Amino acid sequence: MSVSSGKASNPKTRVRRQPALGVYDRDTVYQILDEALIAHVAFAVDGSPFVIPMLVACRDDELLLHGSTASRLMRHLAGGADVCVGVTHLDGVVLARSLFNSSMNYRSVVVFGRARAMTRSEDKLEALRVFTDQQFPKRWDEARKPNDKELRATMILAVTIDEASAKVSAGPPQDEEADLELDIWAGEIPLRLEARAPVPDPLLKDLPVPESVHAFRKRFETDV
Ligand SMILES: Cc1cc2nc3c(=O)[nH]c(=O)nc-3n(C[C@H](O)[C@H](O)[C@H](O)COP(=O)(O)OP(=O)(O)OC[C@H]3O[C@@H](n4cnc5c(N)ncnc54)[C@H](O)[C@@H]3O)c2cc1C
């Protein structure tokens, strides 16, 4: 991936609006991608833009996407079309004294790349294992693996991370000096994704909550 040393190497990924929030080092970009559950995948078909939300996993310099072999998105991208993938973690709502300076705190990444479809069953299975274990640690070992029919119906795309940028907004509101004297509450409301208590399938046999569920919930533990 051509991001490094805190500078955008490509004008396409250089953050222009609020450039101070632009971050280009590999560690920041990959940390944001590694934490992602979902991504928004953008592509153009016959000049029309589309954005589709989907699950995502990150492996080395690639993003892994999976979907039906019948999916328009998957078939289109498998042909090597340009793709842009966005990942966002919303960390808080920032209320300034003025509406103009009110904003969000977030960590987001925009990736530009190309997809290739995996064709060999062994590669697809291994990608699905990585995908599952990254998102739901230990679930691959617990669950029934895809059979041949299910594997044939599933397309796995590896999107090369050719170019990427991160944008990180954190901290208190940035009010105008003159507004600081106003009697208006200002501050941040932190936000977090929460994994609540699991609800067993009504058809479930009498089984304990497995390790994967505990591991998944741990990802979203809050301190409140
Ligand atoms: C949760 C959230 C809420 C937001 N709400 C608003 C809003 O309401 N209004 C608003 O104007 N903006 C909002 N932003 C910021 C928005 O994402 C854009 O950064 C901003 O609008 C500038 O767009 P632009 O096309 O002018 O960016 P430019 O700076 O011209 O984009 C140039 C390049 O910078 C990179 N880049 C731009 N934005 C991001 C990003 N967010 N993350 C990673 N790389 C990026 C991309 O590679 C892009 O190609 C929000 C961002 C987040 C994450």
PDB file of N, CA and C in Angstrom, residues 40-53 72-73 76-77 82-86:
ATOM      1  N   HIS A  40     -18.363   0.470   3.403  1.00  0.00           N
ATOM      2  CA  HIS A  40     -19.222   0.894   2.298  1.00  0.00           C
ATOM      3  C   HIS A  40     -18.401   0.801   1.024  1.00  0.00           C
ATOM      4  N   VAL A  41     -18.893  -0.007   0.105  1.00  0.00           N
ATOM      5  CA  VAL A  41     -18.138  -0.320  -1.110  1.00  0.00           C
ATOM      6  C   VAL A  41     -18.758   0.462  -2.264  1.00  0.00           C
ATOM      7  N   ALA A  42     -17.938   1.311  -2.892  1.00  0.00           N
ATOM      8  CA  ALA A  42     -18.444   2.184  -3.960  1.00  0.00           C
ATOM      9  C   ALA A  42     -17.829   1.797  -5.300  1.00  0.00           C
ATOM     10  N   PHE A  43     -18.681   1.823  -6.323  1.00  0.00           N
ATOM     11  CA  PHE A  43     -18.215   1.483  -7.675  1.00  0.00           C
ATOM     12  C   PHE A  43     -19.184   2.124  -8.663  1.00  0.00           C
ATOM     13  N   ALA A  44     -18.774   2.172  -9.904  1.00  0.00           N
ATOM     14  CA  ALA A  44     -19.644   2.758 -10.930  1.00  0.00           C
ATOM     15  C   ALA A  44     -19.968   1.696 -11.984  1.00  0.00           C
ATOM     16  N   VAL A  45     -21.237   1.640 -12.357  1.00  0.00           N
ATOM     17  CA  VAL A  45     -21.655   0.742 -13.439  1.00  0.00           C
ATOM     18  C   VAL A  45     -22.341   1.606 -14.499  1.00  0.00           C
ATOM     19  N   ASP A  46     -21.815   1.575 -15.702  1.00  0.00           N
ATOM     20  CA  ASP A  46     -22.366   2.373 -16.800  1.00  0.00           C
ATOM     21  C   ASP A  46     -22.541   3.845 -16.403  1.00  0.00           C
ATOM     22  N   GLY A  47     -21.564   4.368 -15.675  1.00  0.00           N
ATOM     23  CA  GLY A  47     -21.609   5.786 -15.310  1.00  0.00           C
ATOM     24  C   GLY A  47     -22.466   6.100 -14.106  1.00  0.00           C
ATOM     25  N   SER A  48     -23.175   5.095 -13.554  1.00  0.00           N
ATOM     26  CA  SER A  48     -23.990   5.348 -12.356  1.00  0.00           C
ATOM     27  C   SER A  48     -23.230   4.917 -11.107  1.00  0.00           C
ATOM     28  N   PRO A  49     -23.132   5.797 -10.108  1.00  0.00           N
ATOM     29  CA  PRO A  49     -22.441   5.394  -8.876  1.00  0.00           C
ATOM     30  C   PRO A  49     -23.334   4.560  -7.949  1.00  0.00           C
ATOM     31  N   PHE A  50     -22.734   3.607  -7.254  1.00  0.00           N
ATOM     32  CA  PHE A  50     -23.447   2.796  -6.254  1.00  0.00           C
ATOM     33  C   PHE A  50     -22.586   2.727  -5.000  1.00  0.00           C
ATOM     34  N   VAL A  51     -23.236   2.709  -3.837  1.00  0.00           N
ATOM     35  CA  VAL A  51     -22.537   2.457  -2.567  1.00  0.00           C
ATOM     36  C   VAL A  51     -23.287   1.342  -1.866  1.00  0.00           C
ATOM     37  N   ILE A  52     -22.564   0.271  -1.543  1.00  0.00           N
ATOM     38  CA  ILE A  52     -23.203  -0.885  -0.915  1.00  0.00           C
ATOM     39  C   ILE A  52     -22.494  -1.212   0.402  1.00  0.00           C
ATOM     40  N   PRO A  53     -23.248  -1.239   1.519  1.00  0.00           N
ATOM     41  CA  PRO A  53     -22.625  -1.621   2.791  1.00  0.00           C
ATOM     42  C   PRO A  53     -22.457  -3.131   2.872  1.00  0.00           C
ATOM     43  N   ARG A  72     -24.806  -8.489  -8.167  1.00  0.00           N
ATOM     44  CA  ARG A  72     -24.353  -7.555  -9.197  1.00  0.00           C
ATOM     45  C   ARG A  72     -23.018  -6.941  -8.805  1.00  0.00           C
ATOM     46  N   LEU A  73     -22.962  -6.520  -7.520  1.00  0.00           N
ATOM     47  CA  LEU A  73     -21.734  -5.914  -7.000  1.00  0.00           C
ATOM     48  C   LEU A  73     -20.545  -6.865  -7.146  1.00  0.00           C
ATOM     49  N   HIS A  76     -19.553  -7.536 -10.806  1.00  0.00           N
ATOM     50  CA  HIS A  76     -18.959  -6.362 -11.421  1.00  0.00           C
ATOM     51  C   HIS A  76     -17.506  -6.193 -10.960  1.00  0.00           C
ATOM     52  N   LEU A  77     -17.304  -6.300  -9.638  1.00  0.00           N
ATOM     53  CA  LEU A  77     -15.955  -6.081  -9.106  1.00  0.00           C
ATOM     54  C   LEU A  77     -15.001  -7.203  -9.502  1.00  0.00           C
ATOM     55  N   ASP A  82     -12.458  -0.612 -10.889  1.00  0.00           N
ATOM     56  CA  ASP A  82     -11.972   0.233  -9.801  1.00  0.00           C
ATOM     57  C   ASP A  82     -13.009   0.240  -8.683  1.00  0.00           C
ATOM     58  N   VAL A  83     -12.516   0.212  -7.456  1.00  0.00           N
ATOM     59  CA  VAL A  83     -13.428   0.211  -6.316  1.00  0.00           C
ATOM     60  C   VAL A  83     -12.880   1.148  -5.243  1.00  0.00           C
ATOM     61  N   CYS A  84     -13.801   1.765  -4.525  1.00  0.00           N
ATOM     62  CA  CYS A  84     -13.426   2.636  -3.410  1.00  0.00           C
ATOM     63  C   CYS A  84     -14.181   2.121  -2.181  1.00  0.00           C
ATOM     64  N   VAL A  85     -13.458   1.887  -1.104  1.00  0.00           N
ATOM     65  CA  VAL A  85     -14.068   1.307   0.102  1.00  0.00           C
ATOM     66  C   VAL A  85     -13.885   2.278   1.265  1.00  0.00           C
ATOM     67  N   GLY A  86     -14.967   2.559   1.967  1.00  0.00           N
ATOM     68  CA  GLY A  86     -14.907   3.460   3.120  1.00  0.00           C
ATOM     69  C   GLY A  86     -15.237   2.725   4.410  1.00  0.00           C
TER      70      GLY A  86
END
